[in-house]
């Protein structure tokens, strides 16, 4: 085996270890958040040694930050893409379907997809400090939601639409962690969407639905 081949194998092994540590951190963060999470728990789950965390990430906090950022980016990218894919004049139902889509798919798929969403949900409830670097993606997601909601809910200003969007996001976060989320996870994506999309659309509509 040549020196280059040995170097490539070491690099691949190192990447597997790094990915394994991040996956283990994500799974534990999804279960209970950062409070009380230990380095030993993560390395035991990943089948790695404690020194690997220092080598690949520098510290427990940096590893958790990396895992959280990975989860948030996956979620935001999926939501931004879903909203961007809507036609020029989407209905409120279509907007709600796109907005809830990442959560619907995660609940139906389970596994790592749901781990990511549960991590996002915990961060949404208790955001870590110093996450300004993701503000751009959060702002884009809100702008995209407001852009497609405005024609469907005339007479409601931008700040109110942002508030309703944040409420809808909070509802989705709650579902990822609440017992009802486990009930939904036994259904198909189509069944989940049938129950969830009207609720999200109602959050967007706000008092426009009162009296109907």
Backbone as a chain_set.jsonl record, in Angstrom:
{"seq": "XXXXXXXXXXXXXXXXXXXXXXXXXXXXXXXXXXXXXXXXXXXXXXXXXXXXXXXXXXXXXXXXXXXXXXXXXXXXXXXXXXXXXXXXXXXXXXXXXXXXXXXXXXXXXXXXXXXXXXXXXXXXXXXXXXXXXXXXXXXXXXXXXXXXXXXXXXXXXXXXXXXXXXXXXXXXXXXXXXXXXXXXXXXXXXXXXXXXXXXXXXXXXXXXXXXX", "coords": {"N": [[0.852, -1.196, 0.0], [0.57, 2.181, -0.876], [1.993, 5.306, 0.331], [0.244, 7.406, -0.103], [-2.199, 6.062, -0.336], [-2.416, 5.024, 2.251], [-2.633, 7.4, 3.661], [-5.08, 8.328, 2.673], [-6.798, 6.336, 3.675], [-6.53, 6.776, 6.42], [-7.603, 9.315, 6.57], [-10.263, 8.818, 5.796], [-11.038, 7.126, 7.873], [-10.831, 8.891, 9.985], [-12.825, 10.729, 9.275], [-15.074, 9.105, 9.499], [-15.056, 8.65, 12.242], [-15.44, 11.275, 13.176], [-17.987, 11.842, 12.06], [-19.446, 9.852, 13.381], [-19.269, 10.677, 16.057], [-20.642, 13.121, 15.908], [-23.178, 12.234, 15.149], [-23.858, 10.674, 17.383], [-23.908, 12.672, 19.337], [-26.023, 14.223, 18.367], [-28.186, 12.409, 18.667], [-28.328, 12.139, 21.452], [-28.727, 14.804, 22.206], [-31.211, 15.202, 21.043], [-32.752, 13.577, 22.656], [-32.673, 14.721, 25.267], [-31.607, 17.304, 25.317], [-28.949, 19.723, 25.986], [-28.396, 19.862, 28.685], [-26.657, 18.428, 31.282], [-25.416, 16.599, 29.624], [-22.753, 14.419, 28.884], [-19.293, 13.991, 28.009], [-18.399, 11.359, 28.043], [-20.752, 9.854, 27.67], [-21.358, 10.433, 25.012], [-19.056, 9.523, 23.61], [-19.072, 6.803, 24.303], [-21.431, 5.968, 23.061], [-20.761, 6.456, 20.436], [-18.681, 4.756, 20.076], [-16.054, 5.601, 20.324], [-12.931, 7.06, 21.497], [-12.291, 9.319, 24.268], [-10.356, 11.198, 23.648], [-10.705, 11.57, 20.947], [-12.727, 13.434, 20.617], [-11.56, 15.849, 21.41], [-9.609, 15.963, 19.433], [-11.043, 16.11, 16.989], [-12.999, 18.085, 17.383], [-12.383, 19.793, 19.482], [-13.661, 20.429, 21.936], [-16.323, 19.473, 24.246], [-18.474, 21.286, 24.113], [-18.009, 22.46, 21.594], [-18.437, 20.248, 19.963], [-21.177, 19.729, 20.471], [-22.228, 22.139, 19.538], [-21.582, 21.9, 16.825], [-23.159, 19.694, 16.094], [-25.734, 20.699, 16.596], [-25.795, 22.873, 14.837], [-25.627, 21.508, 12.427], [-28.105, 20.163, 12.458], [-29.932, 22.326, 12.495], [-29.311, 23.616, 10.076], [-29.981, 21.645, 8.203], [-32.743, 21.515, 8.613], [-33.613, 24.211, 8.124], [-32.7, 24.589, 5.496], [-34.275, 22.68, 4.17], [-36.84, 23.721, 4.624], [-36.68, 26.273, 3.457], [-36.202, 25.518, 0.808], [-38.579, 24.149, 0.254], [-40.527, 26.203, 0.45], [-39.596, 27.892, -1.543], [-40.099, 26.399, -3.775], [-42.749, 26.624, -4.329], [-45.479, 27.62, -6.445], [-46.262, 30.653, -8.395], [-48.557, 31.764, -7.247], [-49.443, 30.508, -4.653], [-51.832, 28.641, -2.708], [-53.186, 29.061, 0.64], [-53.295, 26.597, 1.868], [-51.366, 25.19, 0.421], [-49.072, 26.617, 1.136], [-48.981, 26.063, 3.884], [-48.612, 23.307, 3.735], [-46.052, 23.152, 2.565], [-44.54, 24.471, 4.542], [-44.876, 22.838, 6.777], [-43.84, 20.535, 5.808], [-41.074, 19.448, 6.207], [-41.263, 18.554, 8.896], [-43.42, 16.753, 8.752], [-42.372, 14.785, 7.033], [-40.215, 13.922, 8.592], [-41.455, 12.868, 10.903], [-42.821, 10.741, 9.742], [-40.741, 9.242, 8.626], [-38.969, 8.737, 10.739], [-36.093, 7.615, 12.629], [-32.885, 9.011, 11.817], [-33.783, 11.354, 10.626], [-35.895, 12.2, 12.266], [-34.513, 12.502, 14.634], [-32.948, 14.732, 13.999], [-35.009, 16.677, 13.761], [-36.037, 16.702, 16.352], [-33.866, 17.665, 17.755], [-33.7, 20.227, 16.639], [-36.143, 21.171, 17.582], [-35.732, 21.247, 20.38], [-33.714, 23.161, 20.514], [-35.129, 25.3, 19.488], [-36.88, 25.813, 21.579], [-35.159, 26.371, 23.683], [-32.891, 28.329, 22.91], [-29.407, 28.255, 22.119], [-26.737, 30.429, 23.204], [-25.048, 32.881, 21.182], [-25.582, 32.304, 18.473], [-25.693, 33.812, 16.195], [-24.653, 33.456, 13.671], [-26.342, 31.932, 12.164], [-28.458, 33.536, 11.696], [-29.03, 34.683, 9.227], [-30.125, 32.601, 7.656], [-32.395, 31.97, 9.181], [-33.763, 34.398, 8.933], [-34.177, 34.432, 6.168], [-35.891, 32.24, 5.845], [-38.136, 33.179, 7.242], [-38.76, 35.458, 5.717], [-39.379, 34.273, 3.26], [-41.635, 32.814, 3.984], [-43.393, 34.885, 4.74], [-43.605, 36.215, 2.295], [-45.087, 34.421, 0.679], [-47.351, 34.155, 2.185], [-48.566, 36.646, 2.366], [-50.292, 37.369, 0.079], [-52.412, 35.674, 0.608], [-53.48, 36.393, 3.026], [-54.719, 39.11, 3.284], [-54.388, 42.498, 4.481], [-53.055, 42.037, 6.836], [-50.214, 42.944, 8.598], [-46.585, 42.838, 8.083], [-45.098, 42.25, 10.454], [-47.01, 40.998, 12.041], [-47.522, 38.737, 10.493], [-45.025, 37.499, 10.634], [-45.0, 36.913, 13.355], [-47.12, 35.042, 13.468], [-46.014, 33.074, 11.869], [-43.864, 32.279, 13.459], [-45.259, 31.261, 15.611], [-46.488, 29.063, 14.378], [-44.195, 27.594, 13.766], [-43.354, 27.062, 16.361], [-45.401, 25.394, 17.201], [-44.906, 23.148, 15.59], [-42.399, 22.429, 16.588], [-43.14, 21.686, 19.183], [-44.699, 19.431, 18.626], [-42.748, 17.624, 17.808], [-41.602, 16.818, 20.164], [-43.592, 16.182, 21.983], [-45.922, 13.717, 23.414], [-47.966, 13.286, 21.517], [-46.653, 13.494, 19.128], [-45.346, 11.056, 18.912], [-47.553, 9.437, 18.492], [-48.417, 10.363, 15.99], [-46.252, 9.52, 14.522], [-46.741, 6.896, 13.934], [-48.232, 6.895, 11.699], [-48.723, 7.254, 8.107], [-46.962, 9.528, 5.88], [-48.862, 10.919, 4.379], [-51.185, 10.664, 5.92], [-50.399, 12.0, 8.256], [-49.982, 14.597, 7.243], [-52.586, 15.203, 6.476], [-53.832, 15.626, 8.915], [-52.222, 17.544, 10.145], [-51.62, 19.764, 8.453], [-54.007, 21.452, 8.145], [-54.081, 22.56, 10.729], [-51.715, 24.042, 10.896], [-52.226, 25.833, 8.825], [-54.376, 27.155, 9.987], [-53.086, 28.452, 12.099], [-51.608, 30.285, 10.635], [-53.708, 31.749, 9.488], [-54.959, 32.953, 11.658], [-57.054, 35.25, 13.353], [-58.69, 35.432, 11.217], [-60.075, 33.158, 10.796], [-61.98, 33.018, 12.745], [-65.313, 32.613, 13.685], [-66.088, 31.348, 11.386]], "CA": [[0.0, 0.0, 0.0], [1.391, 3.378, -0.976], [1.818, 6.307, 1.388], [-0.983, 8.159, -0.426], [-3.342, 5.215, 0.012], [-2.511, 4.99, 3.714], [-3.145, 8.706, 4.087], [-6.508, 8.362, 2.345], [-7.506, 5.468, 4.623], [-6.562, 7.463, 7.718], [-8.551, 10.428, 6.441], [-11.609, 8.236, 5.789], [-11.318, 6.652, 9.236], [-11.043, 10.085, 10.795], [-14.138, 11.291, 8.949], [-16.081, 8.217, 10.097], [-15.085, 8.928, 13.683], [-16.061, 12.594, 13.351], [-19.419, 11.697, 11.781], [-20.035, 9.047, 14.445], [-19.393, 11.524, 17.25], [-21.705, 14.099, 15.686], [-24.449, 11.508, 15.172], [-24.136, 10.319, 18.778], [-24.285, 13.908, 20.026], [-27.374, 14.57, 17.905], [-29.165, 11.503, 19.261], [-28.471, 12.47, 22.868], [-29.335, 16.128, 22.27], [-32.623, 15.032, 20.709], [-33.427, 12.927, 23.776], [-32.842, 15.543, 26.469], [-30.946, 18.598, 25.249], [-27.557, 19.799, 26.417], [-28.271, 19.83, 30.135], [-26.146, 17.199, 31.866], [-24.809, 15.723, 28.629], [-21.34, 14.242, 29.187], [-18.404, 13.522, 26.958], [-18.343, 9.898, 28.096], [-21.963, 9.315, 27.054], [-21.246, 10.57, 23.556], [-18.01, 8.645, 23.079], [-19.529, 5.421, 24.454], [-22.425, 5.7, 22.031], [-20.098, 6.5, 19.13], [-17.604, 3.771, 20.024], [-14.793, 6.337, 20.137], [-12.322, 7.433, 22.766], [-12.499, 10.713, 24.656], [-9.387, 12.039, 22.953], [-11.187, 11.848, 19.588], [-13.523, 14.667, 20.653], [-10.599, 16.966, 21.408], [-8.908, 15.989, 18.155], [-11.907, 16.487, 15.871], [-13.857, 19.243, 17.652], [-11.753, 20.693, 20.443], [-14.316, 20.392, 23.247], [-17.704, 18.98, 24.253], [-19.337, 22.365, 23.634], [-17.838, 22.608, 20.148], [-19.105, 19.101, 19.342], [-22.624, 19.97, 20.548], [-22.521, 23.244, 18.617], [-21.507, 21.37, 15.463], [-24.332, 18.846, 15.885], [-26.91, 21.569, 16.55], [-25.747, 23.633, 13.595], [-25.966, 20.561, 11.354], [-29.554, 19.936, 12.5], [-30.63, 23.55, 12.101], [-29.111, 23.87, 8.648], [-30.799, 20.68, 7.456], [-34.141, 21.912, 8.733], [-33.845, 25.483, 7.444], [-32.531, 24.38, 4.053], [-35.453, 21.955, 3.674], [-37.997, 24.615, 4.647], [-36.449, 27.295, 2.44], [-36.392, 24.887, -0.499], [-40.01, 23.845, 0.077], [-41.241, 27.454, 0.193], [-39.136, 28.423, -2.827], [-40.607, 25.564, -4.874], [-44.164, 26.904, -4.564], [-45.765, 28.38, -7.661], [-46.348, 32.103, -8.241], [-49.71, 32.17, -6.44], [-49.853, 29.33, -3.884], [-52.925, 28.781, -1.747], [-52.773, 28.96, 2.037], [-53.095, 25.165, 2.117], [-50.072, 24.82, -0.168], [-48.031, 27.224, 1.972], [-48.923, 25.279, 5.122], [-48.034, 22.0, 3.393], [-44.61, 23.336, 2.384], [-43.957, 24.864, 5.819], [-44.888, 21.68, 7.683], [-43.288, 19.38, 5.11], [-39.933, 18.795, 6.869], [-41.708, 17.846, 10.094], [-44.241, 15.616, 8.316], [-41.483, 13.734, 6.521], [-39.408, 13.399, 9.696], [-42.31, 12.02, 11.733], [-43.128, 9.51, 9.015], [-39.513, 8.467, 8.368], [-38.305, 8.352, 11.984], [-34.647, 7.497, 12.508], [-32.053, 10.195, 11.905], [-34.576, 12.526, 10.267], [-36.632, 12.639, 13.452], [-33.485, 12.97, 15.574], [-32.632, 16.1, 13.594], [-36.129, 17.557, 14.075], [-36.147, 16.838, 17.808], [-32.793, 18.567, 18.159], [-34.16, 21.556, 16.241], [-37.227, 21.552, 18.483], [-35.16, 21.61, 21.677], [-33.006, 24.426, 20.335], [-36.15, 26.329, 19.333], [-37.441, 26.115, 22.899], [-34.097, 26.91, 24.531], [-31.817, 28.604, 21.953], [-28.078, 28.499, 22.697], [-26.206, 31.766, 22.979], [-24.003, 33.031, 20.19], [-25.907, 31.632, 17.218], [-25.988, 34.837, 15.194], [-24.188, 33.047, 12.342], [-27.451, 31.331, 11.411], [-29.555, 34.496, 11.589], [-29.36, 34.898, 7.818], [-31.043, 31.545, 7.185], [-33.671, 32.155, 9.867], [-34.425, 35.548, 8.317], [-34.635, 34.054, 4.827], [-37.055, 31.374, 6.002], [-39.279, 34.02, 7.61], [-39.111, 36.296, 4.565], [-40.038, 33.429, 2.262], [-42.981, 32.503, 4.482], [-44.201, 36.106, 4.653], [-43.838, 36.501, 0.872], [-46.161, 33.584, 0.128], [-48.553, 34.298, 3.0], [-49.17, 37.973, 2.212], [-51.467, 37.409, -0.81], [-53.485, 34.839, 1.15], [-54.029, 36.991, 4.247], [-54.631, 40.564, 3.074], [-54.709, 43.351, 5.617], [-52.221, 41.697, 7.989], [-48.892, 43.499, 8.31], [-45.462, 41.895, 8.066], [-44.745, 41.807, 11.801], [-48.024, 40.042, 12.487], [-47.295, 37.489, 9.766], [-43.835, 36.878, 11.225], [-45.427, 36.348, 14.639], [-47.897, 33.828, 13.207], [-45.066, 32.074, 11.372], [-43.106, 31.774, 14.608], [-46.195, 30.412, 16.375], [-46.621, 27.805, 13.64], [-42.939, 26.862, 13.969], [-43.373, 26.572, 17.741], [-46.321, 24.248, 17.232], [-44.198, 22.006, 15.003], [-41.378, 22.028, 17.562], [-43.813, 20.98, 20.274], [-45.102, 18.111, 18.139], [-41.581, 16.739, 17.725], [-41.207, 16.371, 21.503], [-44.745, 15.792, 22.788], [-46.414, 12.352, 23.161], [-48.777, 13.201, 20.3], [-45.728, 13.282, 18.021], [-45.135, 9.61, 18.808], [-48.764, 8.88, 17.879], [-48.381, 10.699, 14.572], [-45.168, 8.778, 13.877], [-47.231, 5.578, 13.504], [-49.028, 7.103, 10.493], [-47.993, 7.575, 6.881], [-46.779, 10.967, 5.661], [-50.126, 11.468, 3.885], [-52.109, 10.757, 7.059], [-49.917, 13.074, 9.129], [-50.254, 15.873, 6.572], [-54.034, 15.44, 6.492], [-54.203, 16.143, 10.221], [-51.373, 18.644, 10.6], [-51.618, 20.941, 7.576], [-55.062, 22.411, 8.487], [-53.739, 23.237, 11.978], [-50.714, 25.048, 10.551], [-52.933, 26.86, 8.052], [-55.159, 27.922, 10.95], [-52.162, 29.35, 12.804], [-51.306, 31.367, 9.704], [-54.917, 32.568, 9.261], [-55.246, 33.722, 12.864], [-58.451, 35.56, 13.648], [-59.507, 35.379, 9.98], [-60.884, 31.937, 10.818], [-62.973, 33.112, 13.808], [-66.68, 32.81, 13.215], [-66.401, 30.586, 10.161]], "C": [[0.887, 1.245, 0.0], [1.094, 4.332, 0.174], [0.533, 7.106, 1.152], [-2.219, 7.361, -0.034], [-3.529, 5.135, 1.516], [-3.069, 6.3, 4.261], [-4.646, 8.814, 3.831], [-7.327, 7.514, 3.318], [-7.612, 6.123, 5.992], [-7.575, 8.607, 7.692], [-9.992, 9.918, 6.493], [-12.008, 7.755, 7.181], [-11.6, 7.828, 10.158], [-12.4, 10.706, 10.543], [-15.251, 10.428, 9.521], [-16.199, 8.466, 11.592], [-15.784, 10.255, 13.958], [-17.578, 12.508, 13.145], [-20.119, 10.909, 12.883], [-20.23, 9.834, 15.723], [-20.529, 12.525, 17.092], [-23.076, 13.427, 15.723], [-24.834, 11.145, 16.6], [-24.58, 11.544, 19.566], [-25.701, 14.32, 19.644], [-28.436, 13.714, 18.59], [-29.406, 11.842, 20.734], [-29.085, 13.852, 23.063], [-30.827, 16.044, 21.989], [-33.403, 14.444, 21.883], [-33.671, 13.874, 24.939], [-32.159, 16.899, 26.436], [-29.543, 18.549, 25.836], [-27.36, 19.629, 27.92], [-27.807, 18.465, 30.636], [-25.501, 16.239, 30.897], [-23.301, 15.641, 28.864], [-20.571, 13.722, 27.972], [-18.403, 12.003, 26.888], [-19.57, 9.269, 27.446], [-21.852, 9.329, 25.533], [-20.225, 9.59, 22.995], [-18.393, 7.175, 23.221], [-20.512, 5.057, 23.345], [-21.774, 5.626, 20.649], [-19.035, 5.417, 18.979], [-16.254, 4.413, 19.764], [-14.187, 6.627, 21.498], [-12.468, 8.932, 23.008], [-11.559, 11.646, 23.902], [-9.856, 12.409, 21.546], [-12.011, 13.131, 19.54], [-12.61, 15.878, 20.602], [-9.936, 17.104, 20.044], [-9.789, 16.556, 17.043], [-12.693, 17.775, 16.112], [-13.241, 20.252, 18.62], [-12.348, 20.63, 21.834], [-15.714, 19.799, 23.106], [-18.65, 20.037, 23.701], [-19.232, 22.516, 22.112], [-18.496, 21.454, 19.4], [-20.612, 19.306, 19.343], [-23.033, 21.09, 19.598], [-22.536, 22.753, 17.172], [-22.741, 20.531, 15.145], [-25.596, 19.692, 15.745], [-26.941, 22.343, 15.237], [-26.103, 22.747, 12.395], [-27.476, 20.357, 11.292], [-30.316, 21.158, 12.008], [-30.496, 23.826, 10.612], [-29.927, 22.907, 7.797], [-32.263, 21.1, 7.456], [-34.434, 23.183, 7.927], [-33.713, 25.34, 5.934], [-33.751, 23.686, 3.454], [-36.667, 22.869, 3.607], [-37.872, 25.706, 3.579], [-36.698, 26.727, 1.045], [-37.865, 24.614, -0.773], [-40.797, 25.108, -0.25], [-40.87, 28.034, -1.175], [-39.726, 27.66, -3.996], [-42.084, 25.806, -5.169], [-44.341, 27.743, -5.829], [-45.929, 29.866, -7.377], [-47.516, 32.57, -7.365], [-50.224, 30.978, -5.633], [-51.023, 29.638, -2.959], [-52.366, 28.67, -0.327], [-52.496, 27.508, 2.408], [-51.735, 24.707, 1.59], [-48.914, 25.398, 0.641], [-47.865, 26.415, 3.257], [-48.299, 23.91, 4.877], [-46.526, 22.1, 3.236], [-43.933, 23.623, 3.723], [-43.839, 23.67, 6.76], [-44.184, 20.468, 7.094], [-42.112, 18.698, 5.793], [-40.335, 18.005, 8.113], [-42.538, 16.621, 9.733], [-43.353, 14.465, 7.864], [-40.66, 13.107, 7.642], [-40.223, 12.476, 10.595], [-42.593, 10.687, 11.05], [-41.894, 8.627, 8.85], [-38.876, 7.949, 9.644], [-36.795, 8.384, 11.822], [-33.932, 8.826, 12.632], [-32.813, 11.458, 11.523], [-35.319, 13.086, 11.475], [-35.674, 13.122, 14.538], [-33.134, 14.426, 15.279], [-33.751, 17.047, 14.015], [-36.292, 17.742, 15.575], [-35.047, 17.736, 18.359], [-33.169, 20.002, 17.834], [-35.233, 22.058, 17.206], [-36.684, 21.988, 19.837], [-34.423, 22.941, 21.595], [-34.003, 25.577, 20.176], [-36.752, 26.753, 20.654], [-36.411, 26.794, 23.79], [-32.874, 27.218, 23.658], [-30.477, 28.817, 22.663], [-27.626, 29.915, 22.39], [-25.184, 31.741, 21.847], [-24.289, 32.357, 18.864], [-26.274, 32.618, 16.115], [-25.591, 34.407, 13.787], [-25.277, 32.385, 11.519], [-28.621, 32.302, 11.232], [-29.993, 34.709, 10.146], [-30.349, 33.873, 7.298], [-32.398, 31.637, 7.881], [-34.454, 33.296, 9.217], [-34.958, 35.185, 6.934], [-35.882, 33.186, 4.903], [-38.292, 32.192, 6.346], [-39.726, 34.888, 6.442], [-39.86, 35.492, 3.509], [-41.463, 33.101, 2.692], [-43.896, 33.716, 4.359], [-44.556, 36.409, 3.201], [-45.017, 35.699, 0.325], [-47.446, 33.674, 0.941], [-49.303, 35.589, 2.7], [-50.369, 37.994, 1.263], [-52.664, 36.635, -0.263], [-54.159, 35.456, 2.36], [-53.919, 38.506, 4.12], [-55.003, 41.331, 4.339], [-53.92, 43.046, 6.872], [-50.803, 42.15, 7.692], [-47.792, 42.458, 8.504], [-45.122, 41.372, 9.454], [-45.734, 40.795, 12.354], [-47.85, 38.7, 11.783], [-46.066, 36.754, 10.299], [-44.198, 36.223, 12.55], [-46.199, 35.047, 14.428], [-46.996, 32.704, 12.692], [-44.283, 31.46, 12.514], [-43.994, 30.893, 15.495], [-46.361, 29.053, 15.701], [-45.373, 26.951, 13.806], [-42.88, 26.287, 15.38], [-44.286, 25.367, 17.904], [-45.628, 22.995, 16.691], [-43.113, 21.501, 15.946], [-41.991, 21.222, 18.7], [-44.203, 19.57, 19.844], [-43.937, 17.129, 18.139], [-41.246, 16.127, 19.073], [-42.362, 15.82, 22.326], [-45.191, 14.359, 22.471], [-47.237, 12.228, 21.885], [-47.903, 13.019, 19.063], [-45.449, 11.803, 17.81], [-46.348, 8.926, 18.191], [-48.774, 9.141, 16.375], [-47.346, 9.865, 13.827], [-45.588, 7.373, 13.446], [-48.014, 5.669, 12.191], [-48.124, 7.304, 9.284], [-47.855, 9.087, 6.761], [-48.089, 11.614, 5.215], [-51.129, 11.645, 5.025], [-51.699, 11.876, 8.014], [-50.25, 14.43, 8.532], [-51.743, 16.211, 6.635], [-54.474, 16.039, 7.83], [-53.46, 17.436, 10.57], [-51.504, 19.905, 9.757], [-52.761, 21.915, 7.898], [-54.77, 23.183, 9.781], [-52.718, 24.341, 11.721], [-51.356, 26.178, 9.751], [-53.774, 27.744, 8.97], [-54.296, 28.883, 11.744], [-51.793, 30.532, 11.918], [-52.49, 32.324, 9.561], [-55.221, 33.445, 10.454], [-56.72, 34.0, 13.03], [-59.314, 35.59, 12.392], [-60.432, 34.177, 9.988], [-62.014, 32.014, 11.842], [-64.349, 33.373, 13.2], [-67.047, 32.049, 11.971], [-67.053, 29.26, 10.519]], "O": [[1.834, 1.346, 0.78], [0.1, 4.194, 0.887], [-0.178, 7.44, 2.099], [-3.168, 7.906, 0.528], [-4.656, 5.174, 2.01], [-3.869, 6.31, 5.197], [-5.391, 9.328, 4.665], [-8.412, 7.914, 3.738], [-8.65, 6.041, 6.649], [-8.303, 8.835, 8.657], [-10.841, 10.515, 7.155], [-13.144, 7.94, 7.618], [-12.492, 7.77, 11.004], [-13.061, 11.16, 11.476], [-16.266, 10.953, 9.981], [-17.3, 8.492, 12.144], [-16.617, 10.352, 14.859], [-18.353, 13.031, 13.946], [-21.237, 11.24, 13.279], [-21.245, 9.679, 16.402], [-21.293, 12.754, 18.03], [-24.028, 13.987, 16.266], [-25.992, 11.288, 16.99], [-25.512, 11.47, 20.366], [-26.489, 14.72, 20.501], [-29.46, 14.227, 19.04], [-30.543, 11.833, 21.203], [-29.876, 14.054, 23.984], [-31.621, 16.738, 22.626], [-34.573, 14.772, 22.084], [-34.745, 13.85, 25.541], [-32.139, 17.588, 27.456], [-29.017, 17.479, 26.143], [-26.266, 19.287, 28.369], [-28.491, 17.462, 30.435], [-25.073, 15.157, 31.301], [-22.641, 16.668, 29.025], [-21.126, 13.11, 27.059], [-18.407, 11.427, 25.801], [-19.452, 8.262, 26.748], [-22.206, 8.361, 24.86], [-20.499, 8.901, 22.012], [-18.072, 6.374, 22.343], [-20.434, 3.974, 22.764], [-22.185, 4.835, 19.8], [-18.54, 5.184, 17.877], [-15.41, 3.845, 19.071], [-14.841, 6.463, 22.528], [-12.73, 9.706, 22.088], [-11.938, 12.766, 23.559], [-9.454, 13.441, 21.009], [-11.996, 13.839, 18.533], [-12.853, 16.82, 19.846], [-9.725, 18.213, 19.555], [-9.34, 17.382, 16.249], [-13.022, 18.484, 15.161], [-13.559, 21.44, 18.567], [-11.624, 20.764, 22.82], [-16.225, 19.642, 21.997], [-19.534, 19.721, 22.905], [-20.242, 22.679, 21.428], [-19.052, 21.654, 18.32], [-21.263, 19.082, 18.323], [-24.064, 21.0, 18.932], [-23.4, 23.145, 16.387], [-23.306, 20.641, 14.057], [-26.43, 19.433, 14.876], [-27.989, 22.456, 14.6], [-26.789, 23.182, 11.47], [-28.065, 20.374, 10.211], [-31.236, 21.04, 11.2], [-31.462, 24.225, 9.961], [-30.5, 23.305, 6.783], [-32.936, 21.047, 6.427], [-35.385, 23.226, 7.146], [-34.511, 25.895, 5.178], [-34.211, 24.048, 2.371], [-37.44, 22.808, 2.651], [-38.84, 26.02, 2.885], [-37.324, 27.373, 0.205], [-38.346, 24.819, -1.887], [-41.65, 25.088, -1.138], [-41.714, 28.593, -1.874], [-39.844, 28.204, -5.094], [-42.622, 25.266, -6.136], [-43.441, 28.486, -6.222], [-45.755, 30.299, -6.237], [-47.463, 33.663, -6.801], [-51.321, 30.485, -5.895], [-51.177, 30.765, -2.489], [-51.229, 28.243, -0.121], [-51.574, 27.221, 3.171], [-51.04, 23.929, 2.243], [-47.888, 24.739, 0.812], [-46.744, 26.118, 3.668], [-47.546, 23.408, 5.712], [-45.794, 21.236, 3.717], [-42.867, 23.077, 4.007], [-42.834, 23.509, 7.453], [-43.954, 19.481, 7.793], [-42.133, 17.478, 5.951], [-39.812, 16.918, 8.358], [-42.378, 15.563, 10.342], [-43.554, 13.318, 8.261], [-40.433, 11.897, 7.643], [-39.74, 11.421, 11.004], [-42.606, 9.638, 11.694], [-41.992, 7.403, 8.926], [-38.307, 6.857, 9.657], [-36.275, 9.103, 10.969], [-34.31, 9.671, 13.443], [-32.516, 12.532, 12.046], [-35.364, 14.299, 11.679], [-35.994, 14.052, 15.279], [-33.036, 15.249, 16.189], [-33.478, 18.111, 14.569], [-36.649, 18.83, 16.026], [-35.266, 18.479, 19.316], [-32.979, 20.897, 18.658], [-35.232, 23.225, 17.598], [-37.131, 22.995, 20.386], [-34.505, 23.755, 22.515], [-33.767, 26.684, 20.659], [-37.097, 27.92, 20.837], [-36.749, 27.689, 24.565], [-31.914, 26.447, 23.661], [-30.422, 29.486, 23.695], [-28.084, 30.526, 21.424], [-24.543, 30.722, 21.588], [-23.37, 31.887, 18.193], [-27.06, 32.306, 15.22], [-26.127, 34.928, 12.809], [-25.152, 32.285, 10.298], [-29.657, 31.931, 10.68], [-31.179, 34.893, 9.87], [-31.295, 34.214, 6.588], [-33.434, 31.409, 7.256], [-35.656, 33.177, 8.979], [-36.064, 35.584, 6.568], [-36.82, 33.367, 4.127], [-39.373, 31.941, 5.814], [-40.923, 35.04, 6.198], [-40.844, 35.959, 2.936], [-42.385, 33.106, 1.876], [-45.041, 33.592, 3.924], [-45.681, 36.813, 2.907], [-45.85, 36.235, -0.407], [-48.516, 33.311, 0.452], [-50.531, 35.628, 2.771], [-51.39, 38.589, 1.608], [-53.805, 36.914, -0.633], [-55.287, 35.09, 2.694], [-53.092, 39.118, 4.795], [-55.812, 40.881, 5.15], [-54.092, 43.727, 7.883], [-50.24, 41.79, 6.658], [-48.026, 41.361, 9.011], [-44.883, 40.176, 9.621], [-45.352, 39.853, 13.048], [-48.011, 37.647, 12.399], [-46.069, 35.527, 10.403], [-43.758, 35.11, 12.839], [-45.961, 34.062, 15.128], [-47.186, 31.536, 13.031], [-44.06, 30.249, 12.535], [-43.532, 29.901, 16.058], [-46.374, 28.019, 16.368], [-45.465, 25.735, 13.967], [-42.414, 25.165, 15.58], [-43.981, 24.438, 18.651], [-45.749, 21.914, 17.267], [-42.923, 20.294, 16.092], [-41.439, 20.209, 19.128], [-44.053, 18.621, 20.614], [-44.112, 15.947, 18.434], [-40.671, 15.04, 19.135], [-42.137, 15.065, 23.272], [-44.885, 13.836, 21.399], [-47.215, 11.183, 21.235], [-48.351, 12.458, 18.063], [-45.328, 11.343, 16.674], [-46.204, 7.952, 17.452], [-49.098, 8.255, 15.584], [-47.527, 9.538, 12.654], [-44.878, 6.725, 12.677], [-48.414, 4.647, 11.633], [-46.916, 7.498, 9.421], [-48.544, 9.838, 7.451], [-48.396, 12.733, 5.625], [-51.836, 12.651, 5.088], [-52.548, 12.609, 8.521], [-50.743, 15.316, 9.231], [-52.115, 17.369, 6.825], [-55.385, 16.866, 7.871], [-54.019, 18.32, 11.22], [-51.498, 21.01, 10.3], [-52.515, 23.121, 7.925], [-55.172, 24.339, 9.911], [-52.837, 25.441, 12.259], [-51.057, 27.35, 9.979], [-53.871, 28.951, 8.749], [-54.716, 30.003, 12.035], [-51.678, 31.658, 12.402], [-52.317, 33.542, 9.519], [-55.694, 34.569, 10.288], [-57.549, 33.105, 12.869], [-60.531, 35.754, 12.479], [-61.444, 34.156, 9.287], [-62.915, 31.175, 11.825], [-64.52, 34.228, 12.331], [-68.197, 32.092, 11.535], [-67.39, 28.478, 9.63]]}, "num_chains": 1, "name": "protein.A"}
